Amino acid sequence: MIVLLVTCLVAFLWPTVHSADASVEWCYHKPACNFTTWPKIASQYCNGIKQSPINIVTASVQGNPSLTSFNLTAFDDNSTFLSIVNSGDSVVVTLDDEKIKVQGGDLPGVYNTKQFHLHWGNGSSSSGSEHTVDGKQYPMELHIVSVHSKYHGSVSAALAAKDSTGLAVLGFFIEGTNEVNKTKSWDILTSYLTEIRNSGDQTSDIMNQITLNSLIEGVDRTKYYRYQGSLTTPSCNEAVIWTVFKEPVKVSHDFINRFSTTVLFKDASTSVLNTNNFRGVQPLNSRVVTSQVTVASAAPSSSTSSVITVLLLSSLYWL
Ligand SMILES: *[C@@H]1O[C@H](CO)[C@@H](O)[C@H](O)[C@H]1NC(C)=O
Ligand SMILES: *[C@@H]1O[C@H](CO)[C@@H](O)[C@H](O)[C@H]1NC(C)=O
Ligand SMILES: *[C@@H]1O[C@H](CO)[C@@H](O)[C@H](O)[C@H]1NC(C)=O
Ligand SMILES: *[C@@H]1O[C@H](CO)[C@@H](O)[C@H](O)[C@H]1NC(C)=O
Ligand SMILES: *[C@@H]1O[C@H](CO)[C@@H](O)[C@H](O)[C@H]1NC(C)=O
Ligand SMILES: [Zn+2]
């Protein structure tokens, strides 16, 4: 009964697991259902042309002056973490979406933040981020998932609407550091993993301990990549405005290692540690990744270029 309840709760809060096609049994760890099979076993969207994650080729990133700073509401509030759940595929922290909101950053409106979850490899020396940058894969990736306010907190409503801007996901790379106890909040977060070892386990003891900001400490929130993509798990709906922050969060190796050594996959037959729960990178196709305009890597704005032209012309004239 409890398991059933938790399963329903997980299905509700974690739409990427049981969304449009609930019959699909997908996985990360078995040849019959790992991500190379998803275009076949969840063909409705997983074989689309705007899939995630991607490899970000920095030399091809285009400048976009509209990518302003974010307004992240209640990221400093320690009363927003409702529960921590082993979804069978990831560790999901459900959030108070009436408090936490994301806006700005060229997003088309206000987004209510539902949950965050993680992707990892096999210990801090075996990488497991989903996005890569110039081929570099980080040890872990944190995804903060928000849904446009017009869907009143319902991710399934946003997916049903087939709205390419229905969801906004903020992606943060996690990098290992030899510094001990970095950071206290990651110590607290990962200390709950032993309580949610099995698929379907959850606890709400996590209230009033951690803020979202403390988990992404040190990252410059004004420097990010932007592109249009999908959920990275079946049914892979192309409904996500992706934001991938350039700077990684630095977390002690010990805390990173707790994920791949504690939490079990959903698996009816055996106990299998959850490792390498990431999807491999997908073709970019005709999409363009954009980022903030910088002097070094992007075209100057028209006003800057006309100033430069005037300066050039006048110096030529003087020559
Ligand atoms: C996934 O399964 C296929 C066989 O279907 C296998 O060739 C491949 O190595 C597996 N990949 C991963 C990442 O497990
Ligand atoms: C940020 O969002 C909050 C809550 O939605 C709002 O009250 C505030 O005015 C916004 N701040 C800015 C600078 O836009
Ligand atoms: C993960 O690493 C452990 C320890 O190095 C190793 O025993 C295990 O086989 C690895 N698992 C996978 C799936 O590679
Ligand atoms: C790390 O944290 C543990 C437990 O909170 C504490 O016992 C230990 O002294 C800390 N180590 C350092 C170097 O701060
Ligand atoms: C949570 O935040 C409240 C209000 O800011 C503060 O009084 C309390 O000490 C915080 N709790 C922890 C565990 O940091
Ligand atoms: Zn994810």
mmCIF file of C-alpha atoms and ligand atoms in Angstrom:
data_model
loop_
_atom_site.group_PDB
_atom_site.id
_atom_site.type_symbol
_atom_site.label_atom_id
_atom_site.label_comp_id
_atom_site.label_asym_id
_atom_site.label_seq_id
_atom_site.Cartn_x
_atom_site.Cartn_y
_atom_site.Cartn_z
ATOM 1 C CA MET A 1 0.000 0.000 0.000
ATOM 2 C CA ILE A 2 2.747 2.423 0.995
ATOM 3 C CA VAL A 3 4.761 1.365 -2.010
ATOM 4 C CA LEU A 4 1.712 1.922 -4.225
ATOM 5 C CA LEU A 5 1.142 5.337 -2.690
ATOM 6 C CA VAL A 6 4.737 6.316 -3.160
ATOM 7 C CA THR A 7 4.664 5.030 -6.717
ATOM 8 C CA CYS A 8 1.627 7.182 -7.468
ATOM 9 C CA LEU A 9 3.262 10.145 -5.789
ATOM 10 C CA VAL A 10 6.450 9.614 -7.744
ATOM 11 C CA ALA A 11 4.448 9.273 -10.954
ATOM 12 C CA PHE A 12 2.694 12.513 -10.183
ATOM 13 C CA LEU A 13 5.726 14.497 -9.112
ATOM 14 C CA TRP A 14 8.128 12.909 -11.523
ATOM 15 C CA PRO A 15 6.452 13.022 -14.912
ATOM 16 C CA THR A 16 9.590 12.133 -16.809
ATOM 17 C CA VAL A 17 9.258 8.630 -15.406
ATOM 18 C CA HIS A 18 5.644 7.892 -16.212
ATOM 19 C CA SER A 19 4.461 10.449 -18.709
ATOM 20 C CA ALA A 20 2.649 10.110 -22.012
ATOM 21 C CA ASP A 21 3.454 6.447 -22.577
ATOM 22 C CA ALA A 22 3.188 4.782 -19.193
ATOM 23 C CA SER A 23 3.632 1.296 -20.621
ATOM 24 C CA VAL A 24 7.253 1.865 -21.570
ATOM 25 C CA GLU A 25 9.712 0.177 -19.241
ATOM 26 C CA TRP A 26 12.883 2.081 -19.813
ATOM 27 C CA CYS A 27 16.116 1.881 -17.858
ATOM 28 C CA TYR A 28 19.749 2.896 -17.784
ATOM 29 C CA HIS A 29 21.392 -0.377 -16.851
ATOM 30 C CA LYS A 30 20.104 -3.170 -19.099
ATOM 31 C CA PRO A 31 20.744 -3.719 -22.816
ATOM 32 C CA ALA A 32 17.025 -4.268 -23.512
ATOM 33 C CA CYS A 33 15.976 -0.876 -22.148
ATOM 34 C CA ASN A 34 18.999 1.438 -21.845
ATOM 35 C CA PHE A 35 19.032 4.795 -23.619
ATOM 36 C CA THR A 36 20.199 3.427 -26.943
ATOM 37 C CA THR A 37 16.819 1.630 -27.142
ATOM 38 C CA TRP A 38 14.597 4.610 -26.238
ATOM 39 C CA PRO A 39 14.049 5.803 -29.818
ATOM 40 C CA LYS A 40 12.525 2.345 -30.404
ATOM 41 C CA ILE A 41 10.753 1.571 -27.125
ATOM 42 C CA ALA A 42 9.492 5.158 -26.640
ATOM 43 C CA SER A 43 9.372 6.231 -30.245
ATOM 44 C CA GLN A 44 6.740 8.940 -29.963
ATOM 45 C CA TYR A 45 9.253 11.624 -28.972
ATOM 46 C CA CYS A 46 12.601 9.980 -28.129
ATOM 47 C CA ASN A 47 13.523 9.813 -31.819
ATOM 48 C CA GLY A 48 12.684 13.491 -32.363
ATOM 49 C CA ILE A 49 14.999 16.142 -33.765
ATOM 50 C CA LYS A 50 15.199 18.466 -30.731
ATOM 51 C CA GLN A 51 16.361 15.989 -28.105
ATOM 52 C CA SER A 52 18.439 16.486 -24.957
ATOM 53 C CA PRO A 53 21.101 16.342 -23.680
ATOM 54 C CA ILE A 54 23.580 17.731 -26.202
ATOM 55 C CA ASN A 55 27.281 18.366 -26.445
ATOM 56 C CA ILE A 56 27.784 22.144 -26.371
ATOM 57 C CA VAL A 57 30.436 23.174 -28.877
ATOM 58 C CA THR A 58 31.641 26.485 -27.478
ATOM 59 C CA ALA A 59 33.061 27.674 -30.811
ATOM 60 C CA SER A 60 29.562 27.441 -32.357
ATOM 61 C CA VAL A 61 27.696 29.209 -29.549
ATOM 62 C CA GLN A 62 26.064 32.444 -30.716
ATOM 63 C CA GLY A 63 25.772 35.638 -28.679
ATOM 64 C CA ASN A 64 22.285 36.669 -27.553
ATOM 65 C CA PRO A 65 21.960 40.011 -25.717
ATOM 66 C CA SER A 66 18.488 39.006 -24.415
ATOM 67 C CA LEU A 67 19.962 36.423 -22.024
ATOM 68 C CA THR A 68 19.719 38.618 -18.951
ATOM 69 C CA SER A 69 19.970 37.599 -15.300
ATOM 70 C CA PHE A 70 17.391 35.402 -13.561
ATOM 71 C CA ASN A 71 15.046 36.326 -10.777
ATOM 72 C CA LEU A 72 15.120 33.241 -8.556
ATOM 73 C CA THR A 73 12.433 33.522 -5.895
ATOM 74 C CA ALA A 74 12.773 31.627 -2.568
ATOM 75 C CA PHE A 75 16.072 30.014 -3.527
ATOM 76 C CA ASP A 76 17.202 31.319 -0.107
ATOM 77 C CA ASP A 77 14.252 29.835 1.771
ATOM 78 C CA ASN A 78 15.031 26.705 3.828
ATOM 79 C CA SER A 79 11.349 25.674 4.100
ATOM 80 C CA THR A 80 10.940 24.706 0.430
ATOM 81 C CA PHE A 81 12.259 21.109 0.363
ATOM 82 C CA LEU A 82 9.216 18.873 0.822
ATOM 83 C CA SER A 83 10.656 15.382 0.406
ATOM 84 C CA ILE A 84 13.490 13.347 -1.031
ATOM 85 C CA VAL A 85 12.508 10.315 -3.118
ATOM 86 C CA ASN A 86 14.282 7.397 -4.778
ATOM 87 C CA SER A 87 12.347 7.379 -8.059
ATOM 88 C CA GLY A 88 14.097 4.211 -9.206
ATOM 89 C CA ASP A 89 16.013 6.177 -11.800
ATOM 90 C CA SER A 90 17.250 9.171 -9.829
ATOM 91 C CA VAL A 91 17.074 10.984 -6.519
ATOM 92 C CA VAL A 92 14.308 13.574 -6.650
ATOM 93 C CA VAL A 93 13.735 16.380 -4.161
ATOM 94 C CA THR A 94 10.195 17.732 -4.415
ATOM 95 C CA LEU A 95 9.891 21.446 -3.820
ATOM 96 C CA ASP A 96 7.207 23.872 -2.706
ATOM 97 C CA ASP A 97 6.254 25.263 -6.114
ATOM 98 C CA GLU A 98 4.064 27.939 -4.596
ATOM 99 C CA LYS A 99 7.170 29.485 -3.066
ATOM 100 C CA ILE A 100 9.936 28.754 -5.554
ATOM 101 C CA LYS A 101 9.757 30.583 -8.876
ATOM 102 C CA VAL A 102 12.095 31.207 -11.772
ATOM 103 C CA GLN A 103 11.746 34.165 -14.115
ATOM 104 C CA GLY A 104 13.943 36.493 -16.159
ATOM 105 C CA GLY A 105 16.807 35.076 -18.216
ATOM 106 C CA ASP A 106 14.702 35.571 -21.383
ATOM 107 C CA LEU A 107 12.144 32.988 -20.216
ATOM 108 C CA PRO A 108 8.636 33.770 -21.539
ATOM 109 C CA GLY A 109 6.981 34.302 -18.157
ATOM 110 C CA VAL A 110 7.065 32.995 -14.605
ATOM 111 C CA TYR A 111 7.844 29.311 -13.937
ATOM 112 C CA ASN A 112 6.927 27.399 -10.751
ATOM 113 C CA THR A 113 9.697 25.102 -9.559
ATOM 114 C CA LYS A 114 8.512 21.540 -8.904
ATOM 115 C CA GLN A 115 11.586 19.473 -8.134
ATOM 116 C CA PHE A 116 15.253 18.910 -8.668
ATOM 117 C CA HIS A 117 16.996 15.624 -9.372
ATOM 118 C CA LEU A 118 20.465 14.424 -10.254
ATOM 119 C CA HIS A 119 22.360 12.439 -12.831
ATOM 120 C CA TRP A 120 25.652 10.785 -11.941
ATOM 121 C CA GLY A 121 28.274 8.304 -13.116
ATOM 122 C CA ASN A 122 30.065 5.780 -10.949
ATOM 123 C CA GLY A 123 31.942 7.763 -8.329
ATOM 124 C CA SER A 124 33.569 11.117 -8.864
ATOM 125 C CA SER A 125 36.181 9.607 -11.184
ATOM 126 C CA SER A 126 33.602 8.138 -13.597
ATOM 127 C CA SER A 127 31.619 11.014 -15.032
ATOM 128 C CA GLY A 128 27.844 11.134 -15.335
ATOM 129 C CA SER A 129 26.625 14.569 -16.419
ATOM 130 C CA GLU A 130 24.127 14.622 -19.275
ATOM 131 C CA HIS A 131 25.282 17.723 -21.105
ATOM 132 C CA THR A 132 28.892 17.921 -22.136
ATOM 133 C CA VAL A 133 30.939 20.978 -23.120
ATOM 134 C CA ASP A 134 33.398 20.497 -25.974
ATOM 135 C CA GLY A 135 33.203 16.795 -25.166
ATOM 136 C CA LYS A 136 33.935 17.222 -21.451
ATOM 137 C CA GLN A 137 31.580 15.279 -19.184
ATOM 138 C CA TYR A 138 31.345 16.346 -15.528
ATOM 139 C CA PRO A 139 30.924 13.945 -12.570
ATOM 140 C CA MET A 140 27.268 14.932 -11.999
ATOM 141 C CA GLU A 141 24.492 17.222 -13.214
ATOM 142 C CA LEU A 142 21.720 18.830 -11.154
ATOM 143 C CA HIS A 143 18.403 19.615 -12.895
ATOM 144 C CA ILE A 144 15.985 22.125 -11.388
ATOM 145 C CA VAL A 145 12.626 21.581 -13.125
ATOM 146 C CA SER A 146 10.013 24.346 -13.402
ATOM 147 C CA VAL A 147 6.675 24.572 -15.224
ATOM 148 C CA HIS A 148 5.140 27.676 -16.771
ATOM 149 C CA SER A 149 2.686 29.380 -14.395
ATOM 150 C CA LYS A 150 -0.116 29.087 -16.968
ATOM 151 C CA TYR A 151 -0.201 25.338 -16.222
ATOM 152 C CA HIS A 152 -0.806 25.984 -12.494
ATOM 153 C CA GLY A 153 1.923 23.620 -11.340
ATOM 154 C CA SER A 154 0.913 20.707 -13.585
ATOM 155 C CA VAL A 155 3.802 19.270 -15.581
ATOM 156 C CA SER A 156 1.485 16.790 -17.299
ATOM 157 C CA ALA A 157 -0.745 19.675 -18.446
ATOM 158 C CA ALA A 158 2.306 21.395 -19.941
ATOM 159 C CA LEU A 159 3.303 18.183 -21.750
ATOM 160 C CA ALA A 160 -0.263 17.538 -22.953
ATOM 161 C CA ALA A 161 -0.317 21.045 -24.460
ATOM 162 C CA LYS A 162 2.733 20.136 -26.577
ATOM 163 C CA ASP A 163 4.147 23.538 -25.629
ATOM 164 C CA SER A 164 7.858 23.771 -26.485
ATOM 165 C CA THR A 165 8.248 26.375 -23.718
ATOM 166 C CA GLY A 166 6.097 24.552 -21.136
ATOM 167 C CA LEU A 167 9.033 23.601 -18.941
ATOM 168 C CA ALA A 168 12.236 25.384 -17.984
ATOM 169 C CA VAL A 169 15.115 23.312 -16.630
ATOM 170 C CA LEU A 170 18.177 24.848 -15.000
ATOM 171 C CA GLY A 171 21.176 22.531 -15.356
ATOM 172 C CA PHE A 172 24.212 22.765 -13.087
ATOM 173 C CA PHE A 173 27.381 20.741 -13.527
ATOM 174 C CA ILE A 174 28.897 19.218 -10.378
ATOM 175 C CA GLU A 175 32.666 18.971 -10.187
ATOM 176 C CA GLY A 176 34.629 17.044 -7.576
ATOM 177 C CA THR A 177 37.011 18.784 -5.189
ATOM 178 C CA ASN A 178 39.512 17.445 -2.656
ATOM 179 C CA GLU A 179 38.369 20.067 -0.160
ATOM 180 C CA VAL A 180 36.625 18.278 2.711
ATOM 181 C CA ASN A 181 33.022 19.007 3.747
ATOM 182 C CA LYS A 182 32.298 21.042 0.627
ATOM 183 C CA THR A 183 29.654 21.968 1.158
ATOM 184 C CA LYS A 184 27.696 21.499 4.375
ATOM 185 C CA SER A 185 24.453 21.467 2.375
ATOM 186 C CA TRP A 186 25.707 18.675 0.093
ATOM 187 C CA ASP A 187 26.720 16.756 3.220
ATOM 188 C CA ILE A 188 23.202 17.138 4.596
ATOM 189 C CA LEU A 189 21.543 16.280 1.267
ATOM 190 C CA THR A 190 23.626 13.157 0.688
ATOM 191 C CA SER A 191 23.210 12.023 4.297
ATOM 192 C CA TYR A 192 19.568 11.249 3.432
ATOM 193 C CA LEU A 193 20.520 8.741 0.747
ATOM 194 C CA THR A 194 20.789 5.872 3.225
ATOM 195 C CA GLU A 195 17.121 6.488 4.101
ATOM 196 C CA ILE A 196 15.989 6.132 0.475
ATOM 197 C CA ARG A 197 18.089 3.207 -0.624
ATOM 198 C CA ASN A 198 15.289 1.343 -2.426
ATOM 199 C CA SER A 199 13.213 2.471 -5.364
ATOM 200 C CA GLY A 200 10.046 4.117 -4.040
ATOM 201 C CA ASP A 201 11.526 5.072 -0.670
ATOM 202 C CA GLN A 202 11.021 8.623 0.462
ATOM 203 C CA THR A 203 11.330 10.814 3.511
ATOM 204 C CA SER A 204 10.242 14.315 4.380
ATOM 205 C CA ASP A 205 12.758 14.778 7.211
ATOM 206 C CA ILE A 206 14.568 17.047 4.789
ATOM 207 C CA MET A 207 12.387 20.069 5.654
ATOM 208 C CA ASN A 208 14.012 23.233 7.010
ATOM 209 C CA GLN A 209 17.587 22.098 6.453
ATOM 210 C CA ILE A 210 18.755 23.222 3.040
ATOM 211 C CA THR A 211 18.164 26.039 0.565
ATOM 212 C CA LEU A 212 18.466 25.710 -3.200
ATOM 213 C CA ASN A 213 21.034 28.513 -3.220
ATOM 214 C CA SER A 214 23.307 26.608 -0.848
ATOM 215 C CA LEU A 215 23.460 23.694 -3.328
ATOM 216 C CA ILE A 216 24.544 25.916 -6.224
ATOM 217 C CA GLU A 217 26.904 28.108 -4.211
ATOM 218 C CA GLY A 218 29.719 29.772 -6.108
ATOM 219 C CA VAL A 219 28.115 29.589 -9.551
ATOM 220 C CA ASP A 220 27.764 32.824 -11.508
ATOM 221 C CA ARG A 221 24.067 32.727 -12.474
ATOM 222 C CA THR A 222 24.565 35.297 -15.242
ATOM 223 C CA LYS A 223 26.711 33.002 -17.386
ATOM 224 C CA TYR A 224 24.817 30.235 -19.129
ATOM 225 C CA TYR A 225 24.008 28.429 -22.362
ATOM 226 C CA ARG A 226 20.466 28.381 -23.753
ATOM 227 C CA TYR A 227 18.833 26.044 -26.230
ATOM 228 C CA GLN A 228 15.513 24.377 -27.004
ATOM 229 C CA GLY A 229 15.283 20.674 -26.142
ATOM 230 C CA SER A 230 13.527 17.807 -24.407
ATOM 231 C CA LEU A 231 13.114 15.773 -21.261
ATOM 232 C CA THR A 232 16.152 13.498 -21.035
ATOM 233 C CA THR A 233 14.061 10.464 -20.022
ATOM 234 C CA PRO A 234 11.134 8.805 -21.840
ATOM 235 C CA SER A 235 8.871 10.020 -23.139
ATOM 236 C CA CYS A 236 11.464 12.664 -24.133
ATOM 237 C CA ASN A 237 8.860 15.398 -24.792
ATOM 238 C CA GLU A 238 10.342 18.379 -26.662
ATOM 239 C CA ALA A 239 8.949 20.813 -24.113
ATOM 240 C CA VAL A 240 12.008 22.252 -22.389
ATOM 241 C CA ILE A 241 13.792 25.581 -22.500
ATOM 242 C CA TRP A 242 17.235 24.512 -21.348
ATOM 243 C CA THR A 243 19.606 26.667 -19.329
ATOM 244 C CA VAL A 244 23.013 25.118 -18.675
ATOM 245 C CA PHE A 245 25.247 27.159 -16.394
ATOM 246 C CA LYS A 246 28.885 27.443 -17.414
ATOM 247 C CA GLU A 247 30.512 27.279 -13.986
ATOM 248 C CA PRO A 248 30.304 23.983 -12.086
ATOM 249 C CA VAL A 249 29.335 23.617 -8.430
ATOM 250 C CA LYS A 250 32.302 22.271 -6.457
ATOM 251 C CA VAL A 251 31.430 19.334 -4.205
ATOM 252 C CA SER A 252 33.728 17.038 -2.177
ATOM 253 C CA HIS A 253 34.515 13.731 -3.895
ATOM 254 C CA ASP A 254 33.211 11.880 -0.824
ATOM 255 C CA PHE A 255 29.753 13.396 -1.173
ATOM 256 C CA ILE A 256 29.622 12.682 -4.913
ATOM 257 C CA ASN A 257 30.601 9.055 -4.240
ATOM 258 C CA ARG A 258 27.635 8.585 -1.890
ATOM 259 C CA PHE A 259 25.179 8.548 -4.815
ATOM 260 C CA SER A 260 26.671 5.644 -6.774
ATOM 261 C CA THR A 261 27.366 3.606 -3.625
ATOM 262 C CA THR A 262 24.042 3.966 -1.796
ATOM 263 C CA VAL A 263 20.981 4.257 -4.016
ATOM 264 C CA LEU A 264 19.465 1.294 -5.872
ATOM 265 C CA PHE A 265 17.834 1.263 -9.302
ATOM 266 C CA LYS A 266 14.253 0.170 -9.810
ATOM 267 C CA ASP A 267 14.744 -3.485 -10.747
ATOM 268 C CA ALA A 268 12.327 -6.312 -10.045
ATOM 269 C CA SER A 269 14.886 -9.107 -10.083
ATOM 270 C CA THR A 270 18.021 -7.894 -8.304
ATOM 271 C CA SER A 271 19.517 -5.139 -6.190
ATOM 272 C CA VAL A 272 21.551 -3.000 -8.545
ATOM 273 C CA LEU A 273 23.309 0.183 -7.447
ATOM 274 C CA ASN A 274 22.153 3.206 -9.414
ATOM 275 C CA THR A 275 25.153 4.223 -11.503
ATOM 276 C CA ASN A 276 25.504 6.018 -14.833
ATOM 277 C CA ASN A 277 21.923 7.314 -14.828
ATOM 278 C CA PHE A 278 22.462 9.682 -17.714
ATOM 279 C CA ARG A 279 21.337 9.723 -21.348
ATOM 280 C CA GLY A 280 24.073 10.035 -23.966
ATOM 281 C CA VAL A 281 24.258 13.236 -26.015
ATOM 282 C CA GLN A 282 21.831 13.680 -28.901
ATOM 283 C CA PRO A 283 22.288 15.325 -32.322
ATOM 284 C CA LEU A 284 21.987 19.120 -32.323
ATOM 285 C CA ASN A 285 20.422 19.074 -35.812
ATOM 286 C CA SER A 286 19.457 22.595 -36.877
ATOM 287 C CA ARG A 287 19.388 24.044 -33.372
ATOM 288 C CA VAL A 288 21.618 26.876 -32.195
ATOM 289 C CA VAL A 289 23.011 27.222 -28.674
ATOM 290 C CA THR A 290 23.178 30.812 -27.480
ATOM 291 C CA SER A 291 24.879 32.555 -24.576
ATOM 292 C CA GLN A 292 25.603 36.011 -23.223
ATOM 293 C CA VAL A 293 27.369 38.326 -25.624
ATOM 294 C CA THR A 294 31.004 38.565 -24.622
ATOM 295 C CA VAL A 295 33.763 40.624 -26.164
ATOM 296 C CA ALA A 296 35.900 37.597 -26.898
ATOM 297 C CA SER A 297 33.478 35.118 -28.415
ATOM 298 C CA ALA A 298 30.511 36.893 -29.957
ATOM 299 C CA ALA A 299 29.559 39.445 -32.557
ATOM 300 C CA PRO A 300 29.307 42.976 -31.184
ATOM 301 C CA SER A 301 25.852 44.527 -31.036
ATOM 302 C CA SER A 302 24.940 46.875 -33.865
ATOM 303 C CA SER A 303 25.473 50.001 -31.775
ATOM 304 C CA THR A 304 28.921 48.799 -30.696
ATOM 305 C CA SER A 305 29.840 47.915 -34.254
ATOM 306 C CA SER A 306 28.761 51.301 -35.566
ATOM 307 C CA VAL A 307 30.879 53.005 -32.899
ATOM 308 C CA ILE A 308 33.786 50.807 -33.960
ATOM 309 C CA THR A 309 33.103 51.626 -37.632
ATOM 310 C CA VAL A 310 33.066 55.349 -36.881
ATOM 311 C CA LEU A 311 36.322 55.040 -34.934
ATOM 312 C CA LEU A 312 37.894 53.011 -37.736
ATOM 313 C CA LEU A 313 36.716 55.441 -40.415
ATOM 314 C CA SER A 314 37.927 58.453 -38.519
ATOM 315 C CA SER A 315 41.326 56.919 -37.867
ATOM 316 C CA LEU A 316 41.576 55.997 -41.545
ATOM 317 C CA TYR A 317 40.612 59.520 -42.449
ATOM 318 C CA TRP A 318 43.335 60.881 -40.226
ATOM 319 C CA LEU A 319 45.873 58.574 -41.821
HETATM 320 C C1 LIG B 1 23.045 -0.297 -24.154
HETATM 321 O O1 LIG B 1 22.632 -1.493 -24.708
HETATM 322 C C2 LIG B 1 23.232 -1.788 -25.950
HETATM 323 C C3 LIG B 1 22.561 -3.030 -26.501
HETATM 324 O O2 LIG B 1 21.195 -2.776 -26.678
HETATM 325 C C4 LIG B 1 24.720 -1.939 -25.757
HETATM 326 O O3 LIG B 1 25.349 -2.191 -27.005
HETATM 327 C C5 LIG B 1 25.299 -0.657 -25.158
HETATM 328 O O4 LIG B 1 26.650 -0.842 -24.831
HETATM 329 C C6 LIG B 1 24.536 -0.268 -23.920
HETATM 330 N N1 LIG B 1 24.974 1.070 -23.551
HETATM 331 C C7 LIG B 1 25.077 1.487 -22.302
HETATM 332 C C8 LIG B 1 25.549 2.874 -22.100
HETATM 333 O O5 LIG B 1 24.812 0.760 -21.366
HETATM 334 C C1 LIG B 2 11.302 38.818 -8.689
HETATM 335 O O1 LIG B 2 10.166 37.988 -8.475
HETATM 336 C C2 LIG B 2 9.421 38.349 -7.333
HETATM 337 C C3 LIG B 2 8.355 37.302 -7.100
HETATM 338 O O2 LIG B 2 7.775 36.848 -8.285
HETATM 339 C C4 LIG B 2 8.846 39.729 -7.559
HETATM 340 O O3 LIG B 2 8.094 40.120 -6.425
HETATM 341 C C5 LIG B 2 9.981 40.711 -7.777
HETATM 342 O O4 LIG B 2 9.464 41.988 -8.104
HETATM 343 C C6 LIG B 2 10.889 40.274 -8.912
HETATM 344 N N1 LIG B 2 12.069 41.107 -8.943
HETATM 345 C C7 LIG B 2 12.555 41.595 -10.071
HETATM 346 C C8 LIG B 2 13.810 42.402 -9.941
HETATM 347 O O5 LIG B 2 12.042 41.396 -11.154
HETATM 348 C C1 LIG B 3 31.347 1.096 -10.379
HETATM 349 O O1 LIG B 3 32.543 1.152 -9.664
HETATM 350 C C2 LIG B 3 32.702 0.062 -8.766
HETATM 351 C C3 LIG B 3 33.920 0.318 -7.923
HETATM 352 O O2 LIG B 3 34.974 0.803 -8.700
HETATM 353 C C4 LIG B 3 32.810 -1.225 -9.580
HETATM 354 O O3 LIG B 3 32.946 -2.339 -8.715
HETATM 355 C C5 LIG B 3 31.533 -1.398 -10.391
HETATM 356 O O4 LIG B 3 31.621 -2.520 -11.227
HETATM 357 C C6 LIG B 3 31.260 -0.156 -11.232
HETATM 358 N N1 LIG B 3 29.946 -0.263 -11.825
HETATM 359 C C7 LIG B 3 29.722 -0.074 -13.121
HETATM 360 C C8 LIG B 3 28.325 -0.227 -13.593
HETATM 361 O O5 LIG B 3 30.617 0.231 -13.922
HETATM 362 C C1 LIG B 4 33.881 17.678 8.383
HETATM 363 O O1 LIG B 4 32.605 17.470 8.982
HETATM 364 C C2 LIG B 4 32.620 16.477 9.993
HETATM 365 C C3 LIG B 4 31.198 16.209 10.418
HETATM 366 O O2 LIG B 4 30.420 17.381 10.415
HETATM 367 C C4 LIG B 4 33.514 16.970 11.140
HETATM 368 O O3 LIG B 4 33.576 15.971 12.142
HETATM 369 C C5 LIG B 4 34.915 17.206 10.594
HETATM 370 O O4 LIG B 4 35.723 17.765 11.612
HETATM 371 C C6 LIG B 4 34.893 18.166 9.423
HETATM 372 N N1 LIG B 4 36.219 18.242 8.855
HETATM 373 C C7 LIG B 4 36.776 19.398 8.502
HETATM 374 C C8 LIG B 4 38.160 19.335 7.981
HETATM 375 O O5 LIG B 4 36.178 20.469 8.570
HETATM 376 C C1 LIG B 5 15.859 28.278 8.390
HETATM 377 O O1 LIG B 5 15.546 29.640 8.138
HETATM 378 C C2 LIG B 5 14.988 30.295 9.270
HETATM 379 C C3 LIG B 5 14.508 31.653 8.831
HETATM 380 O O2 LIG B 5 15.475 32.300 8.032
HETATM 381 C C4 LIG B 5 16.050 30.357 10.381
HETATM 382 O O3 LIG B 5 15.522 30.972 11.510
HETATM 383 C C5 LIG B 5 16.489 28.930 10.695
HETATM 384 O O4 LIG B 5 17.563 28.965 11.625
HETATM 385 C C6 LIG B 5 16.934 28.193 9.448
HETATM 386 N N1 LIG B 5 17.192 26.804 9.790
HETATM 387 C C7 LIG B 5 18.348 26.222 9.536
HETATM 388 C C8 LIG B 5 18.472 24.788 9.946
HETATM 389 O O5 LIG B 5 19.285 26.798 8.963
HETATM 390 ZN ZN ZN B 6 17.414 15.350 -15.480
#
